[in-house]
Amino acid sequence: MGMVGGGLDAFIGAVHRRAATMDHEIELVCGAFSANPEKSKATGHSLYLPPDRVYDTFEEMIRREKELPEGERMDFVSIVTPNHLHFPPAKLALENGFHVVCDKPMTINLEEAKALAKIVEETGLLFCLTHNYTGYPMVKEARAMIKAGKLGEIRKVIVEYPQGWLATMTDTSGNKQADWRTDPSRSGAAGCMGDIGTHAENLAEYITGLKITEMCADLTTYVPGRQLDDDGNVLLHFENGAKGVLHASQIANGEENDFNIRIYGELGGLQWFQMEPNTLIYKTNEAGARRIRTGVGELSPESKAATRIPAGHPEGFLEAFANIYHNFALTLRARMNGEQVDPIYLDFPGIEEGIRGLAFIETCIASNDSTEKWTKFKE
C-alpha cells in the first residue's frame, strides 16, 4: 500500500494505517503524506519507511513507484486527504495501473464521481470506498437477516447520526478537523450531510438492500459564521415503497458518535447502535425483543467472516474499518494470482456507493433549496 495524505497531525490517516495492517495482509511501503514535503518526510521517518519511498507529492509517488519492478512497487494507493483532494490522486493512480482505496465521500462533487466511475470501468481496476460502518459483524448480520426474509417487506427505516463536537464555533480556532470540514472549497457543497449524513444514507441502503428514490430535506446552519450546514433532517422514499427518516447533526450538544438505525418490516424489526456494536436487537410482536450478539450462536457466514475474537470481547471502530481493508486485500490478492474470489470478500463499498453518496449530498441541497415537497434522487 502507498498512502496519499495521513500526516502526523491527521486523524483518519492513522486509522487507515492501523486498519489496513491489522490482519497482516497489507504492508505500507511508501507515501506522500502531506502537501508539505518536510511533514511528509517526518511522517515517513516516524513510520520507519526508507527515505527513498517517502515522496514530496502524490504525482512523484505514482510516477516513481510505476518505474519500480513488479513485486517491489506498491500494488494500490490509499487516499486519506480532505475531500477536494480525493479525485486527482485517484484518477492518476488508476490511469497508471494502480488500484485505489479512498476515504468518503469519494469526490467533492457528483461530476467528479461520475468521471472517476468511467475511469474505473475503462481500466478494470479495483476501487474501494471506506464506508467503514458496513464492516461491523452485526451490521452484516442485519443485512443477511433482511436478505433471508426475516423482516418480510421493509416498511420503515429510521437512521440517525448525532454528534456534538461542532456545537460551537471551533472552525477557526486551530482545530484542523473542523477547519477543513466546514470549508466549502475543501469539503464540498455540504458540511454535516457530506461528512456523516452520507454514512447514514449508505448504511440504510446497505442493510436494507433498497435504494432511495426521493427525498425531502431540511438543512440548517446553526452556528453563526459557519459556511456549511451543521444539522439536517431528511424524509426518505425507498424503491419498494418503504419510507424513512434520516437525521444527522454535529451540533447535538453532548452527543459523541451515536450512529444508530432501526428497520421495520411486516414480520419484525431490527435495531443497531454503533456505540454498542456487538449487539443487534431483533423484535417481533409475538416474541418481543431478542439480543443477537457478535460471535454467539448461529450467525450468517458474512457475520462470522467479519468476527476476529471470541464472544464478549468488544470489536469496534478499528476492527470494522479493518474488515473493509481485509476484504479488499483478499479480493486483490486473488485477482493478482488469477484465482476465483470468495464472494464473501467482495463485500466492500465501491464506485457505485461513491456515486450514490455524492448524489445524496446534491439531492439534499437541491431539496433544501426547493419549494417542492419531494426531490427525486439526483443520480
GROMACS .gro file of N, CA and C in nm, residues 139-269:
model
  393
  139VAL      N    1  -2.382  -0.545   1.169
  139VAL     CA    2  -2.439  -0.480   1.050
  139VAL      C    3  -2.453  -0.583   0.938
  140LYS      N    4  -2.352  -0.667   0.922
  140LYS     CA    5  -2.360  -0.771   0.821
  140LYS      C    6  -2.467  -0.875   0.856
  141GLU      N    7  -2.485  -0.900   0.986
  141GLU     CA    8  -2.590  -0.993   1.027
  141GLU      C    9  -2.728  -0.935   0.997
  142ALA      N   10  -2.746  -0.805   1.023
  142ALA     CA   11  -2.873  -0.740   0.992
  142ALA      C   12  -2.903  -0.750   0.843
  143ARG      N   13  -2.803  -0.725   0.762
  143ARG     CA   14  -2.822  -0.734   0.618
  143ARG      C   15  -2.860  -0.875   0.575
  144ALA      N   16  -2.791  -0.974   0.632
  144ALA     CA   17  -2.820  -1.114   0.598
  144ALA      C   18  -2.960  -1.153   0.640
  145MET      N   19  -3.006  -1.107   0.756
  145MET     CA   20  -3.140  -1.139   0.803
  145MET      C   21  -3.246  -1.081   0.710
  146ILE      N   22  -3.224  -0.958   0.664
  146ILE     CA   23  -3.321  -0.896   0.572
  146ILE      C   24  -3.321  -0.969   0.438
  147LYS      N   25  -3.202  -1.007   0.390
  147LYS     CA   26  -3.193  -1.084   0.265
  147LYS      C   27  -3.267  -1.217   0.277
  148ALA      N   28  -3.261  -1.276   0.395
  148ALA     CA   29  -3.326  -1.406   0.418
  148ALA      C   30  -3.476  -1.393   0.442
  149GLY      N   31  -3.528  -1.271   0.446
  149GLY     CA   32  -3.672  -1.251   0.461
  149GLY      C   33  -3.722  -1.250   0.604
  150LYS      N   34  -3.632  -1.238   0.701
  150LYS     CA   35  -3.673  -1.242   0.842
  150LYS      C   36  -3.768  -1.128   0.878
  151LEU      N   37  -3.755  -1.013   0.812
  151LEU     CA   38  -3.840  -0.899   0.842
  151LEU      C   39  -3.957  -0.886   0.744
  152GLY      N   40  -3.959  -0.969   0.640
  152GLY     CA   41  -4.059  -0.954   0.537
  152GLY      C   42  -4.035  -0.827   0.458
  153GLU      N   43  -4.140  -0.773   0.397
  153GLU     CA   44  -4.128  -0.650   0.319
  153GLU      C   45  -4.092  -0.533   0.412
  154ILE      N   46  -3.986  -0.461   0.376
  154ILE     CA   47  -3.942  -0.346   0.458
  154ILE      C   48  -4.041  -0.231   0.442
  155ARG      N   49  -4.080  -0.172   0.555
  155ARG     CA   50  -4.178  -0.064   0.554
  155ARG      C   51  -4.122   0.071   0.601
  156LYS      N   52  -4.033   0.067   0.702
  156LYS     CA   53  -3.987   0.194   0.761
  156LYS      C   54  -3.841   0.182   0.804
  157VAL      N   55  -3.766   0.290   0.777
  157VAL     CA   56  -3.624   0.295   0.813
  157VAL      C   57  -3.599   0.428   0.885
  158ILE      N   58  -3.540   0.420   1.005
  158ILE     CA   59  -3.501   0.540   1.079
  158ILE      C   60  -3.351   0.530   1.106
  159VAL      N   61  -3.275   0.624   1.051
  159VAL     CA   62  -3.130   0.620   1.069
  159VAL      C   63  -3.084   0.756   1.118
  160GLU      N   64  -3.003   0.755   1.224
  160GLU     CA   65  -2.963   0.878   1.292
  160GLU      C   66  -2.812   0.882   1.315
  161TYR      N   67  -2.753   0.999   1.298
  161TYR     CA   68  -2.612   1.015   1.332
  161TYR      C   69  -2.593   1.150   1.401
  162PRO      N   70  -2.618   1.158   1.531
  162PRO     CA   71  -2.593   1.283   1.604
  162PRO      C   72  -2.453   1.289   1.665
  163GLN      N   73  -2.388   1.402   1.646
  163GLN     CA   74  -2.262   1.436   1.712
  163GLN      C   75  -2.278   1.575   1.773
  164GLY      N   76  -2.189   1.609   1.868
  164GLY     CA   77  -2.197   1.741   1.929
  164GLY      C   78  -2.071   1.824   1.917
  165TRP      N   79  -1.970   1.774   1.846
  165TRP     CA   80  -1.837   1.836   1.851
  165TRP      C   81  -1.830   1.972   1.780
  166LEU      N   82  -1.929   2.005   1.696
  166LEU     CA   83  -1.929   2.135   1.628
  166LEU      C   84  -2.039   2.227   1.681
  167ALA      N   85  -2.079   2.206   1.806
  167ALA     CA   86  -2.186   2.287   1.865
  167ALA      C   87  -2.145   2.432   1.884
  168THR      N   88  -2.016   2.459   1.887
  168THR     CA   89  -1.966   2.597   1.897
  168THR      C   90  -1.872   2.625   1.780
  169MET      N   91  -1.832   2.748   1.766
  169MET     CA   92  -1.750   2.790   1.652
  169MET      C   93  -1.604   2.749   1.672
  170THR      N   94  -1.575   2.621   1.641
  170THR     CA   95  -1.438   2.571   1.650
  170THR      C   96  -1.367   2.577   1.516
  171ASP      N   97  -1.437   2.622   1.413
  171ASP     CA   98  -1.387   2.617   1.276
  171ASP      C   99  -1.257   2.693   1.257
  172THR      N  100  -1.245   2.807   1.325
  172THR     CA  101  -1.130   2.895   1.304
  172THR      C  102  -1.040   2.904   1.426
  173SER      N  103  -1.050   2.805   1.515
  173SER     CA  104  -0.974   2.811   1.640
  173SER      C  105  -0.852   2.719   1.640
  174GLY      N  106  -0.811   2.673   1.522
  174GLY     CA  107  -0.695   2.585   1.514
  174GLY      C  108  -0.729   2.438   1.514
  175ASN      N  109  -0.857   2.402   1.519
  175ASN     CA  110  -0.899   2.262   1.511
  175ASN      C  111  -0.895   2.221   1.364
  176LYS      N  112  -0.794   2.144   1.328
  176LYS     CA  113  -0.772   2.110   1.187
  176LYS      C  114  -0.891   2.034   1.128
  177GLN      N  115  -0.949   1.942   1.206
  177GLN     CA  116  -1.060   1.862   1.156
  177GLN      C  117  -1.183   1.950   1.128
  178ALA      N  118  -1.209   2.044   1.217
  178ALA     CA  119  -1.322   2.136   1.196
  178ALA      C  120  -1.293   2.232   1.082
  179ASP      N  121  -1.169   2.274   1.072
  179ASP     CA  122  -1.130   2.375   0.973
  179ASP      C  123  -1.165   2.332   0.831
  180TRP      N  124  -1.120   2.213   0.791
  180TRP     CA  125  -1.144   2.175   0.651
  180TRP      C  126  -1.284   2.122   0.629
  181ARG      N  127  -1.345   2.061   0.733
  181ARG     CA  128  -1.479   2.006   0.715
  181ARG      C  129  -1.587   2.114   0.699
  182THR      N  130  -1.559   2.234   0.743
  182THR     CA  131  -1.656   2.344   0.733
  182THR      C  132  -1.620   2.444   0.623
  183ASP      N  133  -1.523   2.409   0.540
  183ASP     CA  134  -1.477   2.495   0.432
  183ASP      C  135  -1.528   2.439   0.299
  184PRO      N  136  -1.618   2.509   0.229
  184PRO     CA  137  -1.674   2.457   0.104
  184PRO      C  138  -1.569   2.423  -0.001
  185SER      N  139  -1.458   2.494  -0.003
  185SER     CA  140  -1.356   2.468  -0.105
  185SER      C  141  -1.285   2.336  -0.083
  186ARG      N  142  -1.286   2.285   0.040
  186ARG     CA  143  -1.220   2.158   0.070
  186ARG      C  144  -1.317   2.046   0.103
  187SER      N  145  -1.431   2.079   0.160
  187SER     CA  146  -1.528   1.977   0.200
  187SER      C  147  -1.630   1.947   0.091
  188GLY      N  148  -1.663   2.047   0.010
  188GLY     CA  149  -1.768   2.032  -0.089
  188GLY      C  150  -1.890   2.113  -0.050
  189ALA      N  151  -2.002   2.085  -0.117
  189ALA     CA  152  -2.121   2.169  -0.103
  189ALA      C  153  -2.195   2.147   0.028
  190ALA      N  154  -2.166   2.040   0.100
  190ALA     CA  155  -2.236   2.010   0.226
  190ALA      C  156  -2.136   1.993   0.339
  191GLY      N  157  -2.179   2.025   0.459
  191GLY     CA  158  -2.097   2.006   0.578
  191GLY      C  159  -2.134   1.879   0.650
  192CYS      N  160  -2.228   1.890   0.741
  192CYS     CA  161  -2.273   1.775   0.819
  192CYS      C  162  -2.324   1.662   0.728
  193MET      N  163  -2.404   1.697   0.628
  193MET     CA  164  -2.460   1.593   0.541
  193MET      C  165  -2.355   1.524   0.457
  194GLY      N  166  -2.249   1.596   0.421
  194GLY     CA  167  -2.141   1.533   0.347
  194GLY      C  168  -2.052   1.447   0.435
  195ASP      N  169  -2.030   1.493   0.558
  195ASP     CA  170  -1.938   1.425   0.648
  195ASP      C  171  -2.000   1.300   0.710
  196ILE      N  172  -2.118   1.314   0.771
  196ILE     CA  173  -2.178   1.198   0.839
  196ILE      C  174  -2.314   1.158   0.782
  197GLY      N  175  -2.383   1.251   0.715
  197GLY     CA  176  -2.510   1.214   0.653
  197GLY      C  177  -2.492   1.107   0.547
  198THR      N  178  -2.380   1.112   0.476
  198THR     CA  179  -2.353   1.009   0.374
  198THR      C  180  -2.333   0.872   0.437
  199HIS      N  181  -2.279   0.866   0.559
  199HIS     CA  182  -2.269   0.737   0.629
  199HIS      C  183  -2.408   0.681   0.658
  200ALA      N  184  -2.500   0.771   0.699
  200ALA     CA  185  -2.636   0.727   0.730
  200ALA      C  186  -2.707   0.677   0.605
  201GLU      N  187  -2.693   0.750   0.496
  201GLU     CA  188  -2.751   0.708   0.368
  201GLU      C  189  -2.697   0.573   0.326
  202ASN      N  190  -2.564   0.557   0.334
  202ASN     CA  191  -2.501   0.434   0.291
  202ASN      C  192  -2.544   0.315   0.376
  203LEU      N  193  -2.550   0.335   0.508
  203LEU     CA  194  -2.588   0.225   0.597
  203LEU      C  195  -2.731   0.181   0.571
  204ALA      N  196  -2.820   0.277   0.552
  204ALA     CA  197  -2.961   0.243   0.526
  204ALA      C  198  -2.973   0.161   0.399
  205GLU      N  199  -2.905   0.200   0.294
  205GLU     CA  200  -2.914   0.126   0.168
  205GLU      C  201  -2.841  -0.008   0.177
  206TYR      N  202  -2.728  -0.012   0.248
  206TYR     CA  203  -2.651  -0.137   0.260
  206TYR      C  204  -2.730  -0.245   0.333
  207ILE      N  205  -2.785  -0.211   0.449
  207ILE     CA  206  -2.854  -0.311   0.530
  207ILE      C  207  -2.984  -0.357   0.462
  208THR      N  208  -3.062  -0.261   0.413
  208THR     CA  209  -3.193  -0.298   0.356
  208THR      C  210  -3.182  -0.354   0.215
  209GLY      N  211  -3.076  -0.320   0.142
  209GLY     CA  212  -3.066  -0.359   0.002
  209GLY      C  213  -3.155  -0.276  -0.088
  210LEU      N  214  -3.212  -0.168  -0.034
  210LEU     CA  215  -3.305  -0.082  -0.109
  210LEU      C  216  -3.239   0.051  -0.142
  211LYS      N  217  -3.274   0.107  -0.255
  211LYS     CA  218  -3.221   0.237  -0.295
  211LYS      C  219  -3.322   0.347  -0.264
  212ILE      N  220  -3.269   0.461  -0.222
  212ILE     CA  221  -3.352   0.580  -0.200
  212ILE      C  222  -3.390   0.637  -0.337
  213THR      N  223  -3.518   0.674  -0.352
  213THR     CA  224  -3.565   0.728  -0.479
  213THR      C  225  -3.606   0.875  -0.470
  214GLU      N  226  -3.652   0.920  -0.353
  214GLU     CA  227  -3.695   1.058  -0.335
  214GLU      C  228  -3.659   1.105  -0.195
  215MET      N  229  -3.639   1.236  -0.182
  215MET     CA  230  -3.602   1.293  -0.054
  215MET      C  231  -3.668   1.428  -0.032
  216CYS      N  232  -3.692   1.460   0.094
  216CYS     CA  233  -3.739   1.593   0.133
  216CYS      C  234  -3.648   1.638   0.247
  217ALA      N  235  -3.558   1.732   0.219
  217ALA     CA  236  -3.451   1.767   0.312
  217ALA      C  237  -3.468   1.907   0.368
  218ASP      N  238  -3.432   1.919   0.495
  218ASP     CA  239  -3.431   2.049   0.564
  218ASP      C  240  -3.295   2.062   0.632
  219LEU      N  241  -3.207   2.146   0.576
  219LEU     CA  242  -3.072   2.164   0.627
  219LEU      C  243  -3.060   2.298   0.698
  220THR      N  244  -2.982   2.301   0.806
  220THR     CA  245  -2.967   2.424   0.885
  220THR      C  246  -2.821   2.447   0.921
  221THR      N  247  -2.782   2.572   0.924
  221THR     CA  248  -2.653   2.612   0.980
  221THR      C  249  -2.683   2.692   1.105
  222TYR      N  250  -2.662   2.630   1.222
  222TYR     CA  251  -2.697   2.693   1.348
  222TYR      C  252  -2.591   2.788   1.401
  223VAL      N  253  -2.464   2.753   1.382
  223VAL     CA  254  -2.357   2.831   1.442
  223VAL      C  255  -2.328   2.953   1.355
  224PRO      N  256  -2.342   3.073   1.408
  224PRO     CA  257  -2.319   3.196   1.330
  224PRO      C  258  -2.177   3.199   1.272
  225GLY      N  259  -2.169   3.236   1.144
  225GLY     CA  260  -2.039   3.247   1.078
  225GLY      C  261  -1.995   3.121   1.008
  226ARG      N  262  -2.063   3.010   1.033
  226ARG     CA  263  -2.027   2.884   0.967
  226ARG      C  264  -2.081   2.885   0.824
  227GLN      N  265  -2.004   2.831   0.730
  227GLN     CA  266  -2.041   2.839   0.589
  227GLN      C  267  -2.127   2.723   0.542
  228LEU      N  268  -2.120   2.609   0.610
  228LEU     CA  269  -2.192   2.490   0.565
  228LEU      C  270  -2.290   2.442   0.672
  229ASP      N  271  -2.382   2.355   0.630
  229ASP     CA  272  -2.482   2.301   0.722
  229ASP      C  273  -2.416   2.225   0.836
  230ASP      N  274  -2.473   2.236   0.955
  230ASP     CA  275  -2.427   2.157   1.069
  230ASP      C  276  -2.538   2.071   1.128
  231ASP      N  277  -2.654   2.068   1.061
  231ASP     CA  278  -2.767   1.987   1.107
  231ASP      C  279  -2.860   1.962   0.989
  232GLY      N  280  -2.922   1.844   0.986
  232GLY     CA  281  -3.015   1.816   0.877
  232GLY      C  282  -3.116   1.708   0.911
  233ASN      N  283  -3.237   1.723   0.858
  233ASN     CA  284  -3.344   1.625   0.873
  233ASN      C  285  -3.398   1.593   0.735
  234VAL      N  286  -3.407   1.465   0.702
  234VAL     CA  287  -3.446   1.425   0.567
  234VAL      C  288  -3.551   1.315   0.573
  235LEU      N  289  -3.662   1.335   0.501
  235LEU     CA  290  -3.760   1.229   0.479
  235LEU      C  291  -3.718   1.152   0.355
  236LEU      N  292  -3.735   1.019   0.358
  236LEU     CA  293  -3.687   0.933   0.250
  236LEU      C  294  -3.800   0.848   0.193
  237HIS      N  295  -3.797   0.824   0.062
  237HIS     CA  296  -3.878   0.724  -0.004
  237HIS      C  297  -3.783   0.621  -0.065
  238PHE      N  298  -3.811   0.492  -0.044
  238PHE     CA  299  -3.730   0.385  -0.100
  238PHE      C  300  -3.801   0.321  -0.219
  239GLU      N  301  -3.723   0.245  -0.297
  239GLU     CA  302  -3.774   0.192  -0.423
  239GLU      C  303  -3.889   0.093  -0.407
  240ASN      N  304  -3.902   0.027  -0.292
  240ASN     CA  305  -4.011  -0.070  -0.273
  240ASN      C  306  -4.135  -0.007  -0.212
  241GLY      N  307  -4.133   0.124  -0.189
  241GLY     CA  308  -4.245   0.191  -0.123
  241GLY      C  309  -4.223   0.217   0.024
  242ALA      N  310  -4.113   0.166   0.080
  242ALA     CA  311  -4.082   0.193   0.221
  242ALA      C  312  -4.051   0.342   0.238
  243LYS      N  313  -4.072   0.390   0.360
  243LYS     CA  314  -4.044   0.530   0.391
  243LYS      C  315  -3.947   0.539   0.508
  244GLY      N  316  -3.878   0.651   0.517
  244GLY     CA  317  -3.777   0.661   0.621
  244GLY      C  318  -3.750   0.803   0.665
  245VAL      N  319  -3.672   0.811   0.773
  245VAL     CA  320  -3.628   0.939   0.829
  245VAL      C  321  -3.478   0.930   0.852
  246LEU      N  322  -3.405   1.028   0.803
  246LEU     CA  323  -3.260   1.036   0.824
  246LEU      C  324  -3.231   1.167   0.896
  247HIS      N  325  -3.164   1.155   1.009
  247HIS     CA  326  -3.129   1.273   1.089
  247HIS      C  327  -2.979   1.270   1.113
  248ALA      N  328  -2.910   1.379   1.079
  248ALA     CA  329  -2.767   1.391   1.106
  248ALA      C  330  -2.740   1.529   1.164
  249SER      N  331  -2.659   1.534   1.266
  249SER     CA  332  -2.631   1.661   1.331
  249SER      C  333  -2.492   1.661   1.391
  250GLN      N  334  -2.424   1.775   1.384
  250GLN     CA  335  -2.296   1.792   1.451
  250GLN      C  336  -2.303   1.902   1.558
  251ILE      N  337  -2.427   1.945   1.587
  251ILE     CA  338  -2.446   2.044   1.693
  251ILE      C  339  -2.536   1.988   1.804
  252ALA      N  340  -2.550   1.854   1.809
  252ALA     CA  341  -2.631   1.789   1.912
  252ALA      C  342  -2.546   1.783   2.039
  253ASN      N  343  -2.548   1.891   2.115
  253ASN     CA  344  -2.459   1.910   2.228
  253ASN      C  345  -2.462   1.792   2.325
  254GLY      N  346  -2.345   1.737   2.356
  254GLY     CA  347  -2.334   1.625   2.448
  254GLY      C  348  -2.326   1.489   2.380
  255GLU      N  349  -2.360   1.483   2.251
  255GLU     CA  350  -2.354   1.355   2.180
  255GLU      C  351  -2.212   1.325   2.134
  256GLU      N  352  -2.177   1.198   2.132
  256GLU     CA  353  -2.045   1.155   2.086
  256GLU      C  354  -2.055   1.111   1.939
  257ASN      N  355  -2.075   0.982   1.916
  257ASN     CA  356  -2.097   0.929   1.781
  257ASN      C  357  -2.211   0.827   1.788
  258ASP      N  358  -2.332   0.877   1.817
  258ASP     CA  359  -2.445   0.789   1.843
  258ASP      C  360  -2.515   0.748   1.713
  259PHE      N  361  -2.438   0.691   1.623
  259PHE     CA  362  -2.490   0.641   1.495
  259PHE      C  363  -2.577   0.520   1.523
  260ASN      N  364  -2.702   0.522   1.476
  260ASN     CA  365  -2.791   0.409   1.501
  260ASN      C  366  -2.894   0.396   1.391
  261ILE      N  367  -2.951   0.277   1.379
  261ILE     CA  368  -3.051   0.252   1.275
  261ILE      C  369  -3.157   0.157   1.327
  262ARG      N  370  -3.283   0.185   1.289
  262ARG     CA  371  -3.396   0.098   1.318
  262ARG      C  372  -3.468   0.069   1.188
  263ILE      N  373  -3.497  -0.058   1.166
  263ILE     CA  374  -3.562  -0.101   1.041
  263ILE      C  375  -3.682  -0.188   1.077
  264TYR      N  376  -3.797  -0.158   1.018
  264TYR     CA  377  -3.920  -0.231   1.048
  264TYR      C  378  -3.981  -0.288   0.921
  265GLY      N  379  -4.014  -0.416   0.927
  265GLY     CA  380  -4.081  -0.482   0.816
  265GLY      C  381  -4.214  -0.540   0.860
  266GLU      N  382  -4.282  -0.608   0.771
  266GLU     CA  383  -4.414  -0.663   0.804
  266GLU      C  384  -4.405  -0.775   0.909
  267LEU      N  385  -4.288  -0.838   0.923
  267LEU     CA  386  -4.274  -0.951   1.015
  267LEU      C  387  -4.193  -0.919   1.141
  268GLY      N  388  -4.120  -0.810   1.142
  268GLY     CA  389  -4.038  -0.780   1.259
  268GLY      C  390  -3.952  -0.657   1.236
  269GLY      N  391  -3.867  -0.627   1.336
  269GLY     CA  392  -3.781  -0.510   1.329
  269GLY      C  393  -3.640  -0.539   1.378
   0.00000   0.00000   0.00000
